[in-house]
Short mmCIF file of C-alpha atoms and ligand atoms in Angstrom, two decimals:
data_model
loop_
_atom_site.label_atom_id
_atom_site.label_comp_id
_atom_site.label_asym_id
_atom_site.label_seq_id
_atom_site.Cartn_x
_atom_site.Cartn_y
_atom_site.Cartn_z
CA MET A 1 -16.78 -21.61 -2.97
CA SER A 2 -15.68 -18.56 -1.35
CA ILE A 3 -13.09 -16.52 -1.79
CA LEU A 4 -11.22 -15.66 1.00
CA ILE A 5 -9.44 -11.88 1.75
CA TYR A 6 -6.77 -11.02 4.33
CA THR A 7 -7.68 -7.23 6.03
CA GLU A 8 -4.56 -5.72 6.93
CA SER A 9 -5.87 -3.79 9.94
CA GLU A 10 -3.55 -1.25 12.56
CA GLU A 11 -4.05 -1.60 16.21
CA GLY A 12 -8.06 -2.68 16.17
CA LYS A 13 -8.82 -0.78 13.23
CA LEU A 14 -8.59 -2.18 9.78
CA LYS A 15 -6.94 -0.02 7.52
CA LYS A 16 -8.59 1.23 3.77
CA THR A 17 -6.70 -1.99 1.95
CA ALA A 18 -8.54 -3.46 3.39
CA PHE A 19 -11.88 -2.30 2.12
CA GLU A 20 -10.08 -2.11 -1.43
CA ILE A 21 -9.81 -5.63 -1.46
CA ALA A 22 -13.38 -6.40 -0.44
CA SER A 23 -14.36 -4.25 -3.01
CA TYR A 24 -12.28 -6.54 -5.40
CA ALA A 25 -13.68 -9.66 -4.31
CA ARG A 26 -16.67 -8.94 -4.64
CA ALA A 27 -16.31 -7.44 -8.29
CA LEU A 28 -14.15 -10.93 -8.97
CA ALA A 29 -17.01 -12.93 -6.76
CA GLY A 30 -19.41 -11.34 -9.47
CA GLN A 31 -17.60 -13.50 -12.16
CA THR A 32 -17.41 -16.56 -10.54
CA GLY A 33 -20.41 -16.97 -8.95
CA ASP A 34 -18.32 -17.15 -5.74
CA THR A 35 -19.36 -15.51 -2.00
CA VAL A 36 -16.37 -13.48 0.03
CA THR A 37 -15.08 -14.43 3.18
CA ALA A 38 -12.30 -12.09 5.03
CA VAL A 39 -10.38 -12.99 8.06
CA ALA A 40 -9.74 -10.27 10.78
CA VAL A 41 -6.74 -10.65 13.73
CA ASN A 42 -7.94 -8.41 15.74
CA VAL A 43 -10.06 -6.12 14.97
CA ASP A 44 -12.85 -4.80 17.44
CA ASN A 45 -15.18 -3.74 15.03
CA THR A 46 -15.51 -5.93 11.06
CA SER A 47 -18.90 -5.11 10.20
CA GLU A 48 -17.93 -1.81 7.71
CA LEU A 49 -16.58 -4.48 5.53
CA GLY A 50 -20.36 -5.85 4.57
CA ASN A 51 -21.14 -2.73 2.95
CA TYR A 52 -17.72 -3.02 -0.08
CA GLY A 53 -19.59 -6.70 -0.57
CA VAL A 54 -17.96 -9.33 2.14
CA ASP A 55 -20.79 -12.04 3.58
CA LYS A 56 -18.49 -13.78 6.51
CA VAL A 57 -15.83 -12.95 8.85
CA LEU A 58 -14.02 -14.88 11.14
CA LYS A 59 -12.47 -13.10 12.97
CA VAL A 60 -9.28 -14.32 14.86
CA SER A 61 -8.42 -13.02 18.34
CA ASP A 62 -4.89 -13.77 20.01
CA GLU A 63 -2.76 -12.26 22.20
CA LYS A 64 0.24 -13.79 20.24
CA LEU A 65 -0.45 -11.90 17.01
CA SER A 66 -0.69 -9.01 18.64
CA ARG A 67 2.32 -7.73 16.55
CA PHE A 68 3.22 -8.93 13.02
CA ASN A 69 4.44 -11.94 12.18
CA ALA A 70 4.92 -13.33 9.01
CA ARG A 71 5.17 -16.90 9.54
CA ALA A 72 2.22 -16.90 12.00
CA TYR A 73 -0.16 -14.78 10.04
CA ALA A 74 0.48 -16.68 6.82
CA ASP A 75 -0.55 -19.74 9.18
CA VAL A 76 -4.01 -17.95 10.35
CA ILE A 77 -4.52 -16.92 6.60
CA LYS A 78 -3.60 -20.94 5.70
CA GLN A 79 -6.24 -22.63 7.68
CA ALA A 80 -8.86 -19.54 7.24
CA ALA A 81 -8.34 -20.71 3.89
CA GLU A 82 -8.89 -24.19 4.06
CA LYS A 83 -11.76 -23.95 6.46
CA GLU A 84 -13.51 -22.05 3.82
CA GLY A 85 -11.88 -24.04 0.84
CA ALA A 86 -11.09 -21.33 -1.31
CA LYS A 87 -9.55 -21.30 -3.94
CA MET A 88 -8.69 -17.73 -4.12
CA VAL A 89 -6.83 -15.66 -1.64
CA ILE A 90 -6.00 -11.78 -2.49
CA ILE A 91 -4.31 -10.25 -0.31
CA SER A 92 -2.30 -6.42 -0.92
CA SER A 93 0.67 -5.25 -1.81
CA SER A 94 2.04 -3.88 1.34
CA ALA A 95 5.80 -4.64 3.29
CA ASN A 96 3.62 -6.31 5.57
CA ASP A 97 2.16 -8.72 2.69
CA LYS A 98 4.81 -9.24 0.33
CA TYR A 99 6.93 -10.56 3.48
CA LEU A 100 4.17 -13.12 4.38
CA ALA A 101 3.04 -13.87 0.43
CA PRO A 102 5.55 -16.41 -0.75
CA ILE A 103 5.19 -18.27 2.73
CA LEU A 104 1.65 -18.41 2.41
CA ALA A 105 2.39 -19.72 -1.02
CA VAL A 106 3.96 -22.31 -0.44
CA ASN A 107 1.71 -23.42 2.10
CA LEU A 108 -0.82 -23.40 -0.05
CA GLN A 109 0.48 -24.58 -2.76
CA ALA A 110 -0.21 -21.72 -4.17
CA GLY A 111 0.47 -19.76 -7.43
CA TYR A 112 1.17 -16.22 -6.53
CA ALA A 113 0.91 -13.01 -8.17
CA SER A 114 2.45 -9.43 -6.60
CA ASN A 115 1.66 -6.06 -7.72
CA VAL A 116 -1.94 -6.61 -9.73
CA VAL A 117 -3.84 -3.79 -11.12
CA ALA A 118 -6.92 -5.55 -12.48
CA LEU A 119 -10.20 -7.45 -12.04
CA PRO A 120 -8.93 -11.51 -14.22
CA GLU A 121 -9.09 -10.79 -18.04
CA SER A 122 -10.12 -14.12 -18.02
CA THR A 123 -11.26 -16.38 -15.22
CA ASP A 124 -9.87 -19.75 -17.25
CA PRO A 125 -7.22 -19.56 -17.72
CA PHE A 126 -6.75 -17.02 -15.22
CA ARG A 127 -5.37 -14.18 -16.29
CA VAL A 128 -4.68 -11.18 -14.80
CA LYS A 129 -2.41 -7.61 -14.79
CA ARG A 130 0.52 -6.45 -13.18
CA THR A 131 2.78 -3.99 -13.07
CA ALA A 132 6.37 -4.89 -14.03
CA PHE A 133 9.69 -3.18 -13.58
CA THR A 134 9.48 -0.64 -10.94
CA ASN A 135 5.97 0.02 -12.15
CA LYS A 136 6.97 1.40 -16.15
CA ALA A 137 5.01 -1.28 -17.68
CA PHE A 138 2.63 -4.40 -17.53
CA ASN A 139 2.75 -8.05 -17.38
CA ILE A 140 -0.90 -10.59 -17.86
CA THR A 141 0.48 -13.42 -15.61
CA GLU A 142 -1.34 -16.50 -15.40
CA ILE A 143 -1.85 -18.86 -12.86
CA SER A 144 -2.66 -22.59 -13.33
CA THR A 145 -2.37 -23.87 -9.78
CA ASP A 146 -5.32 -25.37 -8.06
CA VAL A 147 -5.11 -22.31 -5.05
CA LYS A 148 -4.18 -18.97 -6.35
CA LEU A 149 -1.97 -16.18 -4.81
CA ILE A 150 -3.06 -12.85 -5.23
CA GLY A 151 -1.39 -9.45 -3.93
CA LEU A 152 -4.09 -6.24 -5.18
CA SER A 153 -1.99 -2.98 -5.31
CA LYS A 154 -2.86 0.06 -3.70
CA ASN A 155 -5.13 2.29 -4.99
CA SER A 156 -5.49 0.10 -8.17
CA PHE A 157 -9.28 -0.55 -7.55
CA GLY A 158 -10.81 1.27 -5.47
CA LEU A 159 -13.36 1.32 -3.13
CA LYS A 160 -16.50 0.44 -4.41
CA GLU A 161 -19.88 -0.13 -1.77
CA ALA A 162 -21.33 -3.29 -2.27
CA GLU A 163 -25.13 -3.50 -0.36
CA GLY A 164 -25.39 -6.17 2.06
CA SER A 165 -23.73 -6.72 5.89
CA ALA A 166 -20.88 -9.32 6.79
CA SER A 167 -22.21 -12.10 9.24
CA GLU A 168 -19.36 -12.58 12.30
CA GLU A 169 -18.07 -15.93 13.41
CA ALA A 170 -14.93 -16.61 15.60
CA PHE A 171 -11.92 -18.42 14.21
CA ALA A 172 -9.51 -20.09 16.32
CA PRO A 173 -6.59 -21.88 14.59
CA SER A 174 -3.60 -23.75 16.11
CA LEU A 175 -0.68 -21.55 16.50
CA ASP A 176 2.11 -23.58 16.19
CA ASP A 177 5.28 -22.29 18.45
CA LYS A 178 7.77 -22.65 15.99
CA ASP A 179 6.26 -19.62 13.78
CA PHE A 180 7.20 -16.99 16.53
CA ALA A 181 10.97 -18.79 16.82
CA VAL A 182 11.83 -15.09 15.08
CA ARG A 183 10.28 -12.11 16.26
CA THR A 184 9.81 -9.00 14.63
CA GLU A 185 10.69 -6.25 17.02
CA SER A 186 8.01 -3.71 15.13
CA VAL A 187 9.29 0.31 16.16
CA ASP A 188 5.39 2.16 15.38
CA LYS A 189 6.59 5.91 14.73
CA THR A 190 3.23 7.25 15.90
CA THR A 191 3.59 11.26 14.32
CA GLY A 192 -0.53 11.17 14.44
CA LYS A 193 -0.50 12.42 11.15
CA VAL A 194 -1.22 10.83 8.14
CA THR A 195 1.83 7.65 6.92
CA ILE A 196 2.57 7.23 3.35
CA ALA A 197 1.30 3.71 3.40
CA ASP A 198 -2.04 5.04 3.98
CA ALA A 199 -1.66 8.11 2.56
CA GLU A 200 -3.68 9.34 -0.97
CA ILE A 201 -1.57 12.51 -1.67
CA VAL A 202 2.14 13.01 -0.29
CA VAL A 203 3.30 16.00 -0.64
CA SER A 204 7.95 15.28 -0.74
CA GLY A 205 11.55 17.80 -1.02
CA GLY A 206 14.00 17.23 -1.61
CA ARG A 207 17.63 18.35 -1.83
CA GLY A 208 16.21 22.23 -3.36
CA LEU A 209 15.17 22.66 -0.35
CA LYS A 210 18.29 23.33 1.00
CA GLY A 211 18.09 22.56 4.67
CA PRO A 212 15.59 21.18 7.48
CA GLU A 213 14.76 24.98 8.03
CA ASN A 214 12.85 25.12 5.55
CA TRP A 215 9.96 22.29 5.67
CA GLY A 216 7.67 24.47 7.24
CA MET A 217 6.03 25.00 3.86
CA ILE A 218 6.05 21.29 3.15
CA GLU A 219 3.80 20.72 5.97
CA GLU A 220 1.71 23.28 5.74
CA LEU A 221 1.01 22.23 2.41
CA ALA A 222 1.36 18.53 3.72
CA ASP A 223 -1.48 19.87 6.62
CA VAL A 224 -3.55 21.48 3.94
CA LEU A 225 -4.54 19.01 1.60
CA GLY A 226 -4.70 16.42 4.19
CA ALA A 227 -1.50 14.36 2.97
CA ALA A 228 1.07 12.66 4.56
CA THR A 229 5.25 14.07 4.10
CA ALA A 230 8.16 12.22 2.53
CA CYS A 231 11.62 12.86 0.88
CA SER A 232 14.52 11.76 -1.42
CA LYS A 233 17.35 9.41 -0.15
CA PRO A 234 20.23 12.06 0.31
CA VAL A 235 17.67 14.88 2.69
CA SER A 236 17.29 11.55 4.99
CA ASP A 237 20.94 10.56 4.43
CA MET A 238 22.11 14.18 5.59
CA GLY A 239 19.71 13.98 8.61
CA TRP A 240 17.10 16.84 7.28
CA ARG A 241 14.36 14.10 7.09
CA PRO A 242 13.62 10.81 9.24
CA HIS A 243 14.35 8.04 7.40
CA SER A 244 10.58 6.78 7.84
CA GLU A 245 9.94 9.71 5.13
CA HIS A 246 12.37 8.02 2.40
CA VAL A 247 10.85 6.73 -0.73
CA GLY A 248 12.35 5.66 -3.59
CA GLN A 249 13.44 2.33 -4.64
CA THR A 250 15.75 1.86 -1.99
CA GLY A 251 13.15 3.57 0.29
CA LYS A 252 9.25 3.18 0.77
CA PRO A 253 6.68 2.24 -2.39
CA VAL A 254 4.19 5.58 -3.33
CA ALA A 255 1.41 4.35 -4.67
CA ALA A 256 -0.78 8.14 -3.65
CA ASN A 257 -3.30 9.33 -6.24
CA LEU A 258 -1.36 12.72 -5.94
CA TYR A 259 2.58 12.79 -4.99
CA VAL A 260 3.89 16.29 -5.00
CA ALA A 261 7.29 16.72 -5.53
CA VAL A 262 9.62 19.85 -5.31
CA GLY A 263 12.81 20.69 -5.37
CA ILE A 264 13.03 16.49 -5.54
CA SER A 265 15.08 16.13 -9.78
CA GLY A 266 13.48 13.11 -10.72
CA ALA A 267 16.38 10.45 -10.58
CA ILE A 268 15.98 7.26 -11.83
CA GLN A 269 16.38 5.69 -8.22
CA HIS A 270 13.62 8.18 -7.11
CA LEU A 271 11.01 7.56 -9.66
CA ALA A 272 11.24 3.53 -9.35
CA GLY A 273 9.32 4.12 -5.98
CA ILE A 274 6.51 6.67 -6.65
CA ASN A 275 5.73 5.94 -9.78
CA ALA A 276 2.90 3.82 -9.01
CA SER A 277 1.31 6.68 -7.88
CA LYS A 278 -1.47 9.17 -10.58
CA VAL A 279 -1.27 12.14 -10.18
CA LYS A 280 2.01 13.54 -10.94
CA VAL A 281 3.31 17.13 -9.41
CA VAL A 282 6.77 18.44 -9.34
CA ILE A 283 7.78 22.01 -8.04
CA ASN A 284 11.18 22.60 -9.28
CA SER A 285 13.70 25.38 -10.91
CA ASP A 286 15.49 24.08 -13.28
CA PRO A 287 13.05 23.72 -16.24
CA GLU A 288 16.06 20.93 -17.80
CA ALA A 289 14.72 19.14 -14.31
CA PRO A 290 13.89 14.61 -15.31
CA PHE A 291 10.83 14.81 -13.10
CA PHE A 292 9.32 16.75 -15.94
CA LYS A 293 9.29 14.23 -17.70
CA ALA A 294 7.84 12.37 -14.99
CA ALA A 295 5.33 14.11 -14.04
CA ASP A 296 1.94 15.25 -15.14
CA TYR A 297 1.85 18.77 -14.40
CA GLY A 298 5.39 20.56 -13.43
CA VAL A 299 5.49 24.11 -11.79
CA VAL A 300 9.32 25.77 -13.12
CA GLY A 301 9.24 28.01 -10.52
CA ASP A 302 10.86 28.37 -6.74
CA ALA A 303 9.91 26.33 -4.27
CA PHE A 304 10.30 29.52 -2.01
CA GLU A 305 7.60 31.42 -4.30
CA VAL A 306 5.36 28.73 -5.28
CA VAL A 307 5.02 26.53 -2.44
CA PRO A 308 3.52 29.48 -0.61
CA ALA A 309 1.24 30.61 -2.73
CA LEU A 310 -0.06 27.55 -3.46
CA VAL A 311 -1.10 27.10 -0.39
CA GLU A 312 -2.03 30.78 0.82
CA LYS A 313 -4.57 30.22 -2.58
CA LEU A 314 -5.69 26.26 -0.93
CA LYS A 315 -6.34 27.84 2.48
CA GLU A 316 -9.00 29.39 -0.17
CA PHE A 317 -10.99 27.27 -1.16
P1 FAD B 401 19.16 16.22 -6.52
O1 FAD B 401 19.89 15.48 -7.24
O2 FAD B 401 20.47 17.43 -5.99
O3 FAD B 401 18.26 17.30 -6.96
C1 FAD B 401 17.82 18.34 -5.50
C2 FAD B 401 16.73 19.36 -6.77
O4 FAD B 401 16.34 20.46 -6.35
C3 FAD B 401 17.30 20.05 -8.56
O5 FAD B 401 16.21 18.98 -9.65
C4 FAD B 401 16.79 21.72 -8.85
O6 FAD B 401 17.05 21.61 -10.47
C5 FAD B 401 16.00 21.61 -7.56
N1 FAD B 401 16.54 23.08 -6.86
C6 FAD B 401 16.74 23.23 -6.05
N2 FAD B 401 16.34 24.82 -5.71
C7 FAD B 401 14.75 24.49 -5.89
C8 FAD B 401 14.34 26.08 -6.38
N3 FAD B 401 14.47 26.82 -5.18
N4 FAD B 401 12.98 25.29 -5.60
C9 FAD B 401 13.29 24.34 -6.92
N5 FAD B 401 13.19 23.15 -7.03
C10 FAD B 401 15.38 23.79 -6.74
N6 FAD B 401 16.77 8.20 -4.58
C11 FAD B 401 15.46 8.71 -3.97
O7 FAD B 401 15.15 9.69 -3.48
N7 FAD B 401 15.44 7.53 -3.26
C12 FAD B 401 15.90 6.23 -3.16
O8 FAD B 401 15.06 5.24 -3.28
C13 FAD B 401 16.66 6.27 -3.67
N8 FAD B 401 17.77 5.35 -4.21
C14 FAD B 401 19.23 4.57 -4.19
C15 FAD B 401 19.44 4.06 -4.81
C16 FAD B 401 20.62 3.51 -5.57
C17 FAD B 401 21.40 1.98 -5.67
C18 FAD B 401 21.36 5.12 -6.01
C19 FAD B 401 22.72 4.73 -6.86
C20 FAD B 401 20.70 6.12 -5.83
C21 FAD B 401 19.38 6.56 -4.96
N9 FAD B 401 19.22 7.48 -5.50
C22 FAD B 401 17.62 7.42 -4.43
C23 FAD B 401 19.52 8.69 -5.59
C24 FAD B 401 18.98 9.55 -6.82
O9 FAD B 401 19.75 9.07 -7.40
C25 FAD B 401 18.98 10.93 -6.74
O10 FAD B 401 20.65 11.05 -5.98
C26 FAD B 401 19.02 11.34 -5.79
O11 FAD B 401 16.72 11.00 -5.58
C27 FAD B 401 18.41 12.34 -5.61
O12 FAD B 401 18.52 13.88 -5.36
P2 FAD B 401 17.33 15.25 -5.07
O13 FAD B 401 15.74 14.70 -6.15
O14 FAD B 401 17.00 15.75 -3.48
O15 FAD B 401 18.53 16.29 -5.42
#
């Protein structure tokens, strides 16, 4: 049997999550003895998936699918799962995948576990570890349906290269016009820089930076680290930064390897959105700022002194 993975892409290129999901599926296939099949929509080059343990790629090319559409994409994945007789379907925990997951789960009559962070503790019964309560806790979820749908949390498993190559097969699912009755007009604000969703490192600024004119040092720090820039809610509310940079409970979730918070107090609503990050660093002039309790490393100091000094030091490497 086959484990089916859905590999997300952007502008015809696979996203990093695609390779992480492939790595996870390969490791899972090692436990279950299954093969790994990927379904890729409008992706030019899928050959690299073979380096992460994918055996076969179902390549879908259809102009109608050029924009993400939850119902249509769920339909494509369902048909791919049925074609392959897949009892396990793995997607990411991105905003789009979380949007299509409930539709797909209903279509496949599958039990769904989102935010999965590890390989199953056991496959019979099937039990997986997930984050809960906005990443403050873990729970073990048992799925007892015949078909299982897993949403893998970003940066939880990592990339694991494997020897091999993936065969390719054109796949033309039948698309129902009803799937396109509601169309999402997506607006991509591409700055040419790393996006928060894909970033390994995020440098984030808060109200402690006093005004938009001081963001130069945040951008410089982000540049030397190859990071995306983000901000707290009040900063975007005041128009200092675009809303697309707002992170937290009501903003974008961040699951980076390194999250650097500058002049951010660490309110519970902010922490809720960034808790999944692996290493958290805070720079704040107030030693009592709540962020210090949540951080792995902290610098008590004036951001206007610490950040430029940090940038200078990092440039030496
Ligand atoms: P502040 O709380 O004003 O903190 C500024 C920090 O900067 C202080 O700790 C201060 O010590 C420090 N500072 C000042 N000067 C310097 C200096 N020179 N150098 C270094 N440090 C300095 N917030 C979010 O961020 N994301 C959300 O998604 C979110 N959702 C919310 C949802 C709800 C329903 C509610 C009620 C609130 C939400 N909030 C959210 C707001 C949240 O409660 C906080 O108000 C907000 O996170 C505070 O932003 P801040 O840390 O930038 O500002």
